[in-house]
Short mmCIF file of C-alpha atoms in Angstrom, two decimals:
data_model
loop_
_atom_site.label_atom_id
_atom_site.label_comp_id
_atom_site.label_asym_id
_atom_site.label_seq_id
_atom_site.Cartn_x
_atom_site.Cartn_y
_atom_site.Cartn_z
CA MET A 1 113.85 98.54 93.26
CA ASN A 2 112.35 97.04 96.24
CA GLU A 3 113.66 94.01 95.63
CA PHE A 4 115.58 93.58 99.01
CA VAL A 5 114.68 91.51 101.94
CA ARG A 6 111.26 90.94 103.29
CA PRO A 7 110.18 90.20 106.66
CA GLY A 8 109.83 86.44 107.51
CA PHE A 9 111.10 85.30 104.21
CA ASP A 10 114.75 84.15 103.75
CA ARG A 11 116.43 86.14 101.08
CA ARG A 12 118.38 83.15 99.61
CA SER A 13 115.25 81.66 98.97
CA PHE A 14 113.67 84.58 97.62
CA LEU A 15 116.68 84.86 95.25
CA LYS A 16 116.52 81.37 93.80
CA TYR A 17 112.66 81.47 93.28
CA SER A 18 112.80 84.78 91.86
CA GLY A 19 115.14 83.89 89.09
CA VAL A 20 118.26 85.94 90.38
CA LEU A 21 120.20 82.71 91.21
CA GLY A 22 118.14 80.20 89.22
CA ALA A 23 116.85 80.24 85.70
CA ALA A 24 113.33 81.57 85.28
CA ALA A 25 111.18 80.12 82.68
CA THR A 26 110.37 81.88 79.68
CA ILE A 27 106.39 82.17 78.85
CA THR A 28 105.35 83.00 75.67
CA GLY A 29 102.07 83.61 74.04
CA GLY A 30 100.36 84.83 70.80
CA LEU A 31 100.43 88.59 70.92
CA SER A 32 101.82 88.80 67.59
CA ALA A 33 103.56 92.13 67.14
CA CYS A 34 104.68 92.20 70.71
CA SER A 35 105.91 88.97 72.01
CA GLY A 36 108.95 87.99 69.80
CA GLY A 37 112.24 88.23 71.01
CA PRO A 38 114.27 90.97 72.97
CA ALA A 39 112.52 94.39 73.69
CA SER A 40 115.38 95.88 71.26
CA THR A 41 114.04 93.92 68.09
CA GLY A 42 110.46 92.75 68.99
CA SER A 43 108.81 95.58 70.32
CA VAL A 44 106.34 97.98 68.63
CA GLY A 45 107.40 101.77 67.76
CA ALA A 46 105.31 104.09 69.78
CA GLY A 47 103.55 105.42 66.56
CA ALA A 48 103.29 102.04 64.94
CA ASP A 49 100.23 100.74 66.55
CA THR A 50 97.54 102.77 68.03
CA ASP A 51 96.09 99.87 69.96
CA LEU A 52 99.26 99.62 71.86
CA VAL A 53 101.11 101.76 74.79
CA THR A 54 104.91 100.70 75.04
CA ALA A 55 106.14 101.49 78.56
CA VAL A 56 109.73 101.60 79.95
CA ILE A 57 110.45 100.14 83.46
CA GLY A 58 113.78 100.78 84.99
CA TYR A 59 113.71 97.55 86.97
CA GLY A 60 114.36 93.81 86.02
CA ASN A 61 111.06 91.45 84.86
CA ASN A 62 113.02 88.45 86.30
CA GLN A 63 111.81 88.47 89.62
CA SER A 64 109.16 86.34 91.22
CA TRP A 65 105.53 86.83 89.72
CA ASP A 66 103.98 85.31 92.83
CA PRO A 67 101.83 88.08 94.66
CA THR A 68 102.06 86.49 97.87
CA LEU A 69 106.10 86.55 97.63
CA SER A 70 107.17 89.32 95.25
CA ALA A 71 108.47 92.87 96.22
CA SER A 72 110.05 93.36 92.54
CA ALA A 73 109.17 96.88 91.23
CA PHE A 74 108.48 95.47 87.92
CA THR A 75 106.27 92.59 88.79
CA MET A 76 104.28 94.61 91.62
CA ALA A 77 103.76 97.21 89.02
CA ALA A 78 102.46 94.86 86.51
CA MET A 79 100.39 92.76 88.85
CA GLN A 80 98.34 95.83 89.75
CA HIS A 81 96.96 95.40 86.02
CA VAL A 82 96.72 91.30 85.99
CA TYR A 83 95.27 90.77 89.41
CA GLU A 84 92.67 92.09 91.85
CA GLY A 85 92.16 92.22 95.65
CA LEU A 86 88.76 92.04 97.31
CA LEU A 87 89.68 95.89 97.62
CA ASP A 88 92.25 97.92 95.50
CA THR A 89 93.63 101.34 96.50
CA ASP A 90 94.43 104.40 94.21
CA PRO A 91 98.05 104.48 93.15
CA LEU A 92 98.55 108.03 95.00
CA THR A 93 95.61 108.58 97.66
CA ARG A 94 96.05 104.91 98.70
CA GLN A 95 92.25 104.83 99.34
CA PRO A 96 90.27 101.74 98.79
CA TYR A 97 87.95 101.01 96.26
CA ALA A 98 85.88 97.91 95.56
CA ALA A 99 87.63 95.30 93.02
CA LEU A 100 86.61 91.87 92.97
CA GLY A 101 84.62 92.59 96.49
CA THR A 102 81.21 94.63 95.75
CA GLU A 103 81.96 97.49 98.52
CA VAL A 104 84.20 99.04 100.95
CA PRO A 105 82.83 97.64 104.62
CA ALA A 106 80.66 100.21 105.76
CA ASP A 107 82.37 99.89 109.46
CA LEU A 108 86.07 99.57 109.21
CA ASN A 109 86.08 99.58 113.03
CA ALA A 110 84.19 96.00 113.09
CA THR A 111 85.95 92.76 113.67
CA SER A 112 84.16 91.14 111.01
CA TRP A 113 84.30 92.21 107.13
CA LYS A 114 82.03 90.60 104.89
CA PHE A 115 82.61 90.69 101.12
CA THR A 116 80.17 89.65 98.23
CA LEU A 117 82.18 88.92 95.12
CA ARG A 118 81.35 90.83 91.82
CA ASP A 119 79.06 88.94 89.48
CA GLY A 120 80.46 87.49 86.48
CA ALA A 121 84.32 88.01 87.67
CA LYS A 122 86.32 85.61 85.74
CA TRP A 123 89.89 84.37 85.79
CA HIS A 124 91.59 84.98 82.53
CA ASP A 125 91.42 81.12 81.48
CA GLY A 126 87.36 81.65 81.45
CA GLN A 127 86.52 80.10 84.87
CA PRO A 128 84.39 81.99 87.36
CA VAL A 129 86.18 83.66 90.22
CA THR A 130 84.67 81.80 93.60
CA ALA A 131 85.04 81.95 97.19
CA ASP A 132 87.20 78.78 97.23
CA ASP A 133 89.78 81.34 95.35
CA VAL A 134 89.59 84.05 98.07
CA VAL A 135 90.13 81.35 101.04
CA PHE A 136 92.82 79.62 99.19
CA THR A 137 94.90 82.71 98.90
CA PHE A 138 94.56 83.97 102.36
CA GLN A 139 95.36 80.64 103.69
CA ARG A 140 98.50 80.85 101.98
CA ILE A 141 99.11 84.45 103.35
CA LEU A 142 98.34 83.73 106.77
CA ASP A 143 100.25 80.24 107.06
CA PRO A 144 102.75 80.77 109.70
CA LYS A 145 104.78 78.03 108.42
CA LEU A 146 105.29 79.34 104.99
CA LYS A 147 105.65 82.83 106.08
CA VAL A 148 105.24 84.34 102.67
CA LEU A 149 106.53 88.01 102.39
CA THR A 150 102.81 89.29 102.87
CA TYR A 151 102.37 87.27 106.07
CA ASN A 152 103.56 90.24 108.28
CA PHE A 153 101.22 92.51 106.87
CA PHE A 154 98.32 90.54 107.91
CA ALA A 155 99.28 88.21 110.68
CA SER A 156 99.05 90.30 113.45
CA TRP A 157 95.37 91.63 112.79
CA LEU A 158 93.68 88.87 110.44
CA LYS A 159 92.51 86.20 112.08
CA GLU A 160 91.07 84.10 109.50
CA VAL A 161 89.20 84.37 106.09
CA LYS A 162 85.85 82.04 105.97
CA LYS A 163 83.64 81.02 102.97
CA VAL A 164 79.99 82.18 103.33
CA ASP A 165 78.58 80.61 100.11
CA GLU A 166 79.89 80.30 96.51
CA LYS A 167 80.21 84.19 96.08
CA SER A 168 80.96 85.59 99.41
CA VAL A 169 83.49 85.37 102.49
CA GLU A 170 84.05 86.60 105.82
CA LEU A 171 87.30 88.31 107.13
CA LEU A 172 87.41 87.94 111.09
CA LEU A 173 89.84 90.49 112.64
CA ASN A 174 91.64 90.06 115.96
CA PHE A 175 90.95 93.46 116.90
CA PRO A 176 89.88 96.52 115.05
CA PHE A 177 92.08 97.68 112.51
CA PRO A 178 91.01 100.30 109.89
CA ASP A 179 94.03 100.16 107.94
CA GLY A 180 93.76 96.87 107.22
CA ALA A 181 91.05 97.92 104.32
CA PRO A 182 94.00 99.25 102.11
CA ARG A 183 96.32 96.57 102.92
CA LEU A 184 93.60 94.43 101.32
CA THR A 185 95.06 95.37 97.73
CA ILE A 186 98.38 93.59 98.64
CA ALA A 187 96.29 90.18 98.91
CA LYS A 188 95.83 89.56 95.21
CA ILE A 189 93.48 86.84 94.88
CA MET A 190 94.45 83.92 93.08
CA PRO A 191 92.82 80.99 91.19
CA LYS A 192 92.91 77.79 93.30
CA HIS A 193 92.17 75.57 90.29
CA VAL A 194 95.62 76.81 88.93
CA PHE A 195 97.65 77.41 91.69
CA SER A 196 96.70 74.79 93.93
CA GLN A 197 98.50 72.35 91.24
CA PRO A 198 101.86 70.52 91.79
CA GLY A 199 104.56 72.77 90.86
CA ALA A 200 102.34 75.91 90.17
CA TRP A 201 103.73 78.27 92.83
CA ASP A 202 107.53 77.92 90.99
CA LEU A 203 105.60 78.72 87.73
CA ALA A 204 104.13 81.51 89.32
CA LYS A 205 107.54 82.57 90.75
CA ASN A 206 109.19 82.06 87.61
CA GLY A 207 106.53 84.22 85.54
CA LYS A 208 103.03 82.73 85.22
CA ALA A 209 100.33 85.10 85.85
CA VAL A 210 96.57 84.00 85.72
CA GLY A 211 94.37 86.93 87.28
CA SER A 212 90.88 88.42 86.94
CA GLY A 213 92.23 91.65 86.22
CA PRO A 214 91.53 94.24 83.24
CA TYR A 215 95.04 92.75 81.45
CA LYS A 216 96.17 89.57 80.88
CA GLN A 217 99.74 88.52 80.68
CA VAL A 218 100.32 87.13 76.99
CA SER A 219 104.08 86.53 76.90
CA HIS A 220 106.98 86.96 79.26
CA GLN A 221 110.62 87.28 78.30
CA PRO A 222 112.81 87.57 81.63
CA LYS A 223 115.49 90.42 81.28
CA SER A 224 113.58 91.51 78.17
CA ASN A 225 110.04 92.26 78.25
CA THR A 226 106.50 91.43 79.34
CA THR A 227 103.36 91.78 76.94
CA PHE A 228 99.81 92.01 78.08
CA GLU A 229 96.15 92.60 76.25
CA ALA A 230 92.82 93.38 77.66
CA PHE A 231 90.70 90.80 79.01
CA ALA A 232 87.67 91.02 76.94
CA ASP A 233 85.65 89.33 79.73
CA TYR A 234 86.69 91.73 82.79
CA ASN A 235 83.80 93.59 83.85
CA GLY A 236 85.29 95.71 87.04
CA PRO A 237 85.67 99.33 87.85
CA ARG A 238 88.99 100.01 86.02
CA PRO A 239 88.71 98.58 82.56
CA ALA A 240 91.66 98.30 80.35
CA ALA A 241 92.21 101.62 77.83
CA PHE A 242 94.80 99.99 75.57
CA LYS A 243 94.26 96.84 73.76
CA LYS A 244 97.80 95.64 74.15
CA MET A 245 100.90 96.93 76.58
CA ASN A 246 104.23 95.85 76.13
CA TRP A 247 106.38 96.72 79.10
CA LEU A 248 110.25 96.72 78.33
CA SER A 249 112.93 96.04 81.29
CA ILE A 250 115.62 98.28 80.63
CA VAL A 251 117.73 98.58 83.91
CA ASP A 252 120.46 100.55 82.23
CA ALA A 253 119.86 104.29 82.53
CA SER A 254 121.21 105.67 79.35
CA ALA A 255 119.24 103.00 77.37
CA ARG A 256 116.19 103.64 79.07
CA VAL A 257 116.21 107.42 78.30
CA ALA A 258 117.18 106.64 74.98
CA LYS A 259 113.91 104.17 74.54
CA ILE A 260 111.65 107.59 75.31
CA SER A 261 113.67 110.04 73.65
CA GLY A 262 113.71 112.02 70.00
CA ALA A 263 111.40 111.76 67.01
CA SER A 264 111.79 107.61 66.76
CA ALA A 265 111.16 107.08 70.33
CA GLU A 266 109.84 103.75 70.82
CA ALA A 267 108.24 104.05 74.17
CA GLN A 268 105.53 106.44 75.38
CA ILE A 269 106.32 106.47 78.94
CA SER A 270 109.21 105.48 81.52
CA ASP A 271 109.82 105.49 85.14
CA ASN A 272 112.98 105.88 86.97
CA ILE A 273 114.10 108.68 85.27
CA PRO A 274 117.82 109.71 86.49
CA TYR A 275 117.93 112.92 87.61
CA ALA A 276 120.35 114.40 85.12
CA ASN A 277 118.31 113.65 82.30
CA ILE A 278 115.17 115.63 83.34
CA GLU A 279 115.72 118.95 81.50
CA GLN A 280 116.94 116.96 78.33
CA LEU A 281 113.67 115.40 78.40
CA LYS A 282 111.57 118.27 79.20
CA THR A 283 113.23 120.08 76.27
CA SER A 284 112.26 117.58 74.05
CA GLY A 285 108.84 118.02 74.51
CA LEU A 286 107.99 115.29 77.37
CA THR A 287 106.44 115.65 80.58
CA VAL A 288 108.51 114.66 83.62
CA GLU A 289 107.37 114.82 86.83
CA GLY A 290 108.26 113.23 90.48
CA GLY A 291 106.51 111.62 93.07
CA LYS A 292 107.88 112.46 96.89
CA GLY A 293 107.35 109.17 99.13
CA MET A 294 109.28 106.25 101.17
CA ASN A 295 112.23 105.79 98.49
CA HIS A 296 115.16 106.04 100.56
CA LEU A 297 119.00 105.36 100.86
CA PHE A 298 119.45 103.58 104.12
CA LEU A 299 122.56 102.33 105.99
CA MET A 300 122.51 99.30 107.93
CA PHE A 301 124.98 98.18 110.37
CA ASN A 302 126.06 94.62 111.25
CA THR A 303 126.00 94.75 115.07
CA ALA A 304 127.96 91.68 115.55
CA ASN A 305 130.97 93.36 113.91
CA LYS A 306 132.48 95.81 116.40
CA PRO A 307 132.59 98.72 117.19
CA PHE A 308 129.12 98.72 115.54
CA ASP A 309 127.35 97.20 118.65
CA ASP A 310 127.70 100.60 119.97
CA VAL A 311 124.89 103.23 119.23
CA ARG A 312 127.30 106.17 119.71
CA VAL A 313 129.44 104.92 116.32
CA ARG A 314 126.21 104.47 114.47
CA GLN A 315 125.17 107.89 115.45
CA ALA A 316 128.28 109.36 114.75
CA LEU A 317 128.45 108.09 111.03
CA PHE A 318 125.10 109.35 110.38
CA THR A 319 125.99 113.02 112.06
CA ALA A 320 129.21 112.77 109.78
CA ILE A 321 127.64 112.74 106.53
CA ASP A 322 127.01 116.00 104.53
CA THR A 323 123.37 115.07 103.61
CA GLN A 324 122.99 118.37 101.62
CA LYS A 325 126.11 117.93 99.42
CA LEU A 326 124.82 114.76 98.73
CA ILE A 327 121.32 115.92 97.81
CA GLU A 328 122.83 118.76 95.66
CA VAL A 329 125.42 116.72 93.87
CA ALA A 330 124.36 113.18 93.37
CA LEU A 331 120.43 113.67 93.75
CA LYS A 332 120.32 117.11 91.82
CA GLY A 333 118.51 118.59 94.37
CA ARG A 334 115.64 115.79 94.46
CA GLY A 335 115.78 114.70 98.09
CA ARG A 336 115.38 115.50 101.59
CA ALA A 337 117.60 114.50 104.79
CA SER A 338 115.68 112.26 106.66
CA THR A 339 114.16 113.99 109.86
CA SER A 340 112.46 110.55 110.70
CA PHE A 341 112.32 107.22 109.43
CA LEU A 342 109.15 108.28 107.58
CA ASN A 343 109.13 110.50 104.88
CA GLU A 344 107.65 113.74 105.77
CA ASP A 345 104.61 113.71 103.47
CA ASN A 346 103.26 110.70 105.43
CA PRO A 347 100.30 111.18 107.37
CA ALA A 348 101.83 109.52 110.45
CA TYR A 349 105.40 111.96 110.14
CA ALA A 350 106.63 113.40 112.91
CA LYS A 351 110.04 114.92 113.65
CA ALA A 352 112.07 112.40 115.46
CA LYS A 353 113.70 113.20 118.64
CA THR A 354 116.96 112.44 116.98
CA VAL A 355 117.96 113.99 113.96
CA TYR A 356 121.21 113.55 112.36
CA SER A 357 122.18 116.89 111.33
CA TYR A 358 125.59 117.45 109.62
CA ASP A 359 128.08 118.25 112.33
CA PRO A 360 131.41 116.54 112.13
CA ALA A 361 132.68 117.77 115.34
CA LYS A 362 130.00 116.24 117.20
CA ALA A 363 130.50 113.24 115.03
CA LYS A 364 134.24 113.14 116.11
CA ALA A 365 133.26 113.64 119.65
CA LEU A 366 130.55 110.39 119.71
CA LEU A 367 133.67 108.38 118.66
CA ALA A 368 136.08 109.37 121.02
CA GLU A 369 133.38 108.98 123.92
CA ALA A 370 133.09 105.36 122.48
CA GLY A 371 136.59 105.13 122.58
CA VAL A 372 137.13 104.34 118.71
CA THR A 373 140.20 105.51 116.95
CA ASP A 374 141.74 104.62 113.69
CA LEU A 375 138.39 103.08 112.39
CA THR A 376 138.16 101.71 108.90
CA ILE A 377 135.17 100.91 107.03
CA ASN A 378 134.53 98.88 103.84
CA LEU A 379 131.22 100.18 102.88
CA LEU A 380 129.21 97.46 100.98
CA ALA A 381 126.47 98.84 98.62
CA VAL A 382 123.95 97.97 95.86
CA ASN A 383 125.23 99.10 92.46
CA LEU A 384 122.01 101.30 91.59
CA SER A 385 123.18 104.03 89.90
CA TRP A 386 121.69 106.90 92.27
CA ILE A 387 123.29 104.54 94.93
CA VAL A 388 126.47 104.73 93.55
CA ASP A 389 126.26 108.42 92.74
CA CYS A 390 125.76 109.13 96.69
CA LEU A 391 128.49 107.04 97.89
CA PRO A 392 131.42 109.60 97.15
CA THR A 393 129.99 111.62 99.39
CA ILE A 394 129.37 109.32 102.61
CA ALA A 395 133.25 108.33 102.07
CA ALA A 396 134.36 112.03 101.94
CA SER A 397 132.18 112.69 104.72
CA TRP A 398 133.61 109.85 107.13
CA ASN A 399 137.12 110.41 105.67
CA ALA A 400 136.95 114.08 107.15
CA ILE A 401 136.41 112.73 110.51
CA GLY A 402 139.15 110.29 110.29
CA VAL A 403 137.38 107.21 109.31
CA LYS A 404 138.84 105.58 106.62
CA THR A 405 136.27 104.26 104.11
CA THR A 406 136.41 101.89 101.19
CA LEU A 407 133.75 101.66 98.73
CA GLN A 408 132.40 98.30 97.56
CA PRO A 409 129.35 98.89 95.12
CA GLN A 410 128.21 95.13 93.88
CA ASP A 411 125.49 93.66 92.11
CA THR A 412 122.38 93.35 94.42
CA ALA A 413 122.46 89.34 94.37
CA ALA A 414 126.14 89.56 95.43
CA VAL A 415 125.41 91.99 98.26
CA PHE A 416 122.97 89.79 99.76
CA THR A 417 124.77 86.51 99.32
CA LYS A 418 127.34 87.80 101.23
CA MET A 419 124.94 88.37 103.90
CA ASP A 420 123.41 85.24 103.73
CA GLN A 421 126.64 83.76 104.16
CA ASN A 422 127.13 85.61 107.41
CA ALA A 423 130.26 87.17 105.81
CA ASP A 424 132.31 89.85 107.75
CA TYR A 425 130.42 92.97 106.51
CA GLN A 426 130.16 96.11 108.51
CA VAL A 427 127.89 98.66 106.91
CA VAL A 428 125.61 98.01 103.98
CA ALA A 429 124.04 101.07 101.55
CA ALA A 430 120.95 100.15 99.82
CA ALA A 431 117.93 101.51 98.44
CA SER A 432 114.17 100.53 99.55
CA ASN A 433 110.39 101.92 99.15
CA PRO A 434 107.84 100.00 101.16
CA ASN A 435 105.28 102.37 99.65
CA GLN A 436 104.69 99.82 96.84
CA PHE A 437 102.77 97.67 99.61
CA GLY A 438 101.19 100.46 101.38
CA ALA A 439 101.64 104.05 103.11
CA ASP A 440 100.59 103.64 106.77
CA ALA A 441 103.71 103.46 109.35
CA ASP A 442 102.95 99.88 110.92
CA LEU A 443 103.19 98.51 107.67
CA ILE A 444 106.40 100.49 106.54
CA LEU A 445 108.32 99.68 109.78
CA ARG A 446 107.33 95.90 109.59
CA TYR A 447 109.04 95.82 106.31
CA ASN A 448 112.07 96.22 108.22
CA TYR A 449 111.61 95.82 111.82
CA THR A 450 110.28 92.43 112.51
CA GLN A 451 111.18 89.87 115.06
CA GLY A 452 112.81 87.10 112.90
CA GLY A 453 112.47 89.19 109.71
CA SER A 454 115.40 88.91 107.35
CA TRP A 455 116.65 92.42 107.78
CA MET A 456 116.89 92.20 111.62
CA LYS A 457 118.80 88.75 111.04
CA TYR A 458 121.24 90.88 108.66
CA THR A 459 121.80 93.49 111.32
CA ARG A 460 122.34 90.63 114.00
CA TRP A 461 120.41 93.03 116.47
CA GLU A 462 116.96 91.47 116.90
CA ASN A 463 117.82 89.92 120.38
CA SER A 464 119.01 93.17 121.90
CA ALA A 465 117.02 95.12 124.48
CA GLY A 466 116.93 97.89 122.15
CA ALA A 467 115.18 95.78 119.38
CA LYS A 468 112.61 94.15 121.93
CA ALA A 469 111.64 97.65 122.94
CA ILE A 470 110.64 98.45 119.54
CA PHE A 471 108.69 95.32 118.45
CA ALA A 472 106.85 95.52 121.70
CA LYS A 473 106.08 99.41 121.17
CA MET A 474 104.82 98.24 117.59
CA ASP A 475 102.57 95.76 118.72
CA GLN A 476 101.00 97.96 121.21
CA ALA A 477 100.41 100.78 118.58
CA VAL A 478 98.69 98.25 116.01
CA ARG A 479 96.27 96.92 118.67
CA ALA A 480 95.51 100.46 119.99
CA THR A 481 91.60 101.16 119.24
CA ASP A 482 91.96 105.15 120.08
CA ALA A 483 93.81 106.71 117.21
CA ASP A 484 95.20 109.45 119.22
CA THR A 485 97.01 106.53 121.30
CA ARG A 486 98.06 104.78 118.29
CA THR A 487 99.66 107.84 116.82
CA LYS A 488 101.40 108.56 120.35
CA LEU A 489 102.74 105.19 120.28
CA THR A 490 103.75 105.16 116.60
CA HIS A 491 106.05 108.22 117.11
CA GLU A 492 107.35 106.73 120.44
CA TYR A 493 108.66 103.92 118.13
CA LEU A 494 109.99 105.86 115.53
CA ASP A 495 111.84 107.80 118.11
CA LEU A 496 113.37 104.60 119.11
CA VAL A 497 114.36 103.88 115.63
CA ALA A 498 115.81 106.94 114.85
CA GLU A 499 117.83 106.53 118.35
CA GLN A 500 119.22 103.35 117.80
CA ALA A 501 120.15 104.24 114.17
CA VAL A 502 120.59 100.31 113.18
CA LEU A 503 118.77 100.58 109.90
CA TYR A 504 117.96 104.15 108.89
CA PRO A 505 117.34 106.28 105.97
CA VAL A 506 120.06 109.10 105.05
CA VAL A 507 117.81 110.73 102.38
CA HIS A 508 114.34 110.23 101.07
CA THR A 509 114.28 110.61 97.41
CA GLU A 510 111.93 111.79 94.50
CA LEU A 511 111.10 109.00 91.78
CA MET A 512 110.62 110.49 88.33
CA THR A 513 108.53 109.43 85.52
CA ALA A 514 108.34 111.04 82.15
CA TRP A 515 105.87 110.55 79.41
CA ASN A 516 104.47 111.86 76.18
CA GLY A 517 101.78 113.98 76.67
CA LYS A 518 100.75 114.16 73.03
CA LYS A 519 100.37 110.41 73.12
CA LEU A 520 98.83 109.62 76.78
CA SER A 521 96.76 111.49 79.11
CA GLY A 522 96.00 110.97 82.71
CA VAL A 523 99.02 109.95 83.47
CA LYS A 524 100.23 110.71 87.22
CA ALA A 525 103.89 110.30 88.64
CA GLN A 526 103.90 107.94 91.71
CA PRO A 527 106.24 108.19 94.76
CA TYR A 528 107.36 104.22 94.42
CA PRO A 529 108.71 102.40 91.42
CA GLY A 530 106.72 101.36 88.48
CA ILE A 531 103.84 102.68 86.69
CA ASN A 532 99.87 102.33 86.80
CA LEU A 533 98.36 102.67 83.76
CA LEU A 534 94.51 101.84 84.67
CA GLN A 535 93.16 105.45 84.44
CA THR A 536 95.56 106.56 81.69
CA LYS A 537 93.89 106.88 78.22
CA ARG A 538 95.53 107.54 74.56
CA ALA A 539 95.41 111.36 74.14
#
């Protein structure tokens, strides 16, 4: 789940808005067969209704439904079906295509992009989509006082969005930035007449969704399920293939597998398939495929807590981890040891100058050089099942070099509450996948390495010389107009990130999706949480 902290947004506020610390509202509607009660009693069987597709999402649906704020795996996947950007992107290639806008700008190196809105585009309440809605959405995203989640994905390169007339807008860029085109899918256009009303943003955070996409939200039961139906007035490029969808939120791995297993399986598709169940599901006749991307287990150090302010200590702890054993035992071979912050399939990937290959002797030498003896670590971790599976190998590796290690897996909200309260944590293990937002290197790094961002505040490191050097190099790279120069600078800041090892991946993993090929066709496993059914049809 990518519900961990975002750049420039306070974690505690996020948890409150998203429903983790506060109660989420229940939004109900009239989808008769799918809308009543919890998923276990109110959802429709996979074979009972040929107009319905039932999906299982292995993450909570009780997080924020505000597209400018959410990093929730469930809601971000759902919003791809409910909302549109001026441009949207293919879920695998990430190539942009015209969505609410009628075409992709011909010159992506220009500093002005003009968009005409699709004729006849309507909101799910029947009102027409206008240029005012586009300006309203981008004003929220670019507001430096609000600094919503998406702010840092746009603020460096997008200066302003102006209304030209009722059906067209102009985007003014600070400098040429071709990577901005696919990022426009992050900016889901929202209806001004709905979300400019008092209290409307709180309703969005708690589950209210009114978009212009092929599916409209019909009912929403937090921690249970969300239902959708095809929007009859949708006239865009990727129409709904199913009349109804019921997305079940099932975080427990065994319950999730059970929903898609056996002759009486209730669902036709599920994401977040546990590695241990892959062969079982294949044997039962399901298709199970993986997507390799930025999904990763990372370690983050509190550098205000000595000796973790010493880069040699951080490097020693990475060097000590038997990553191959971790991959074989915990991930069942479905992972790669990190050789850069980026995964090896990323177009901007280059092997970092510093690679943490398993070397206990070197790890001991680094600790000795730092003058550290009798080190004791409490490893605070989120309790995602695959993260918990990895923790024993990390602890055994550190114990083997004389670092006494205690494991402390806890609920995600509890972990971040401790960090928000400036508790005396040392090292944190968690998971992240910025590919939910996009695949370009600048976006991925800014998710974690942003001046004033929450992750950097948690590391207590952002005011160090090392952090400032990374921030400066990132700003240089994003402004470089020459592609070769941009690539060179990108690799330089990736080398700095690897060397400093303040927040850094241990392994990149493969995310597994399972589906019934006799029921669905056109499914493609994506390398980030959730599913995309916009090109899926009934088999």
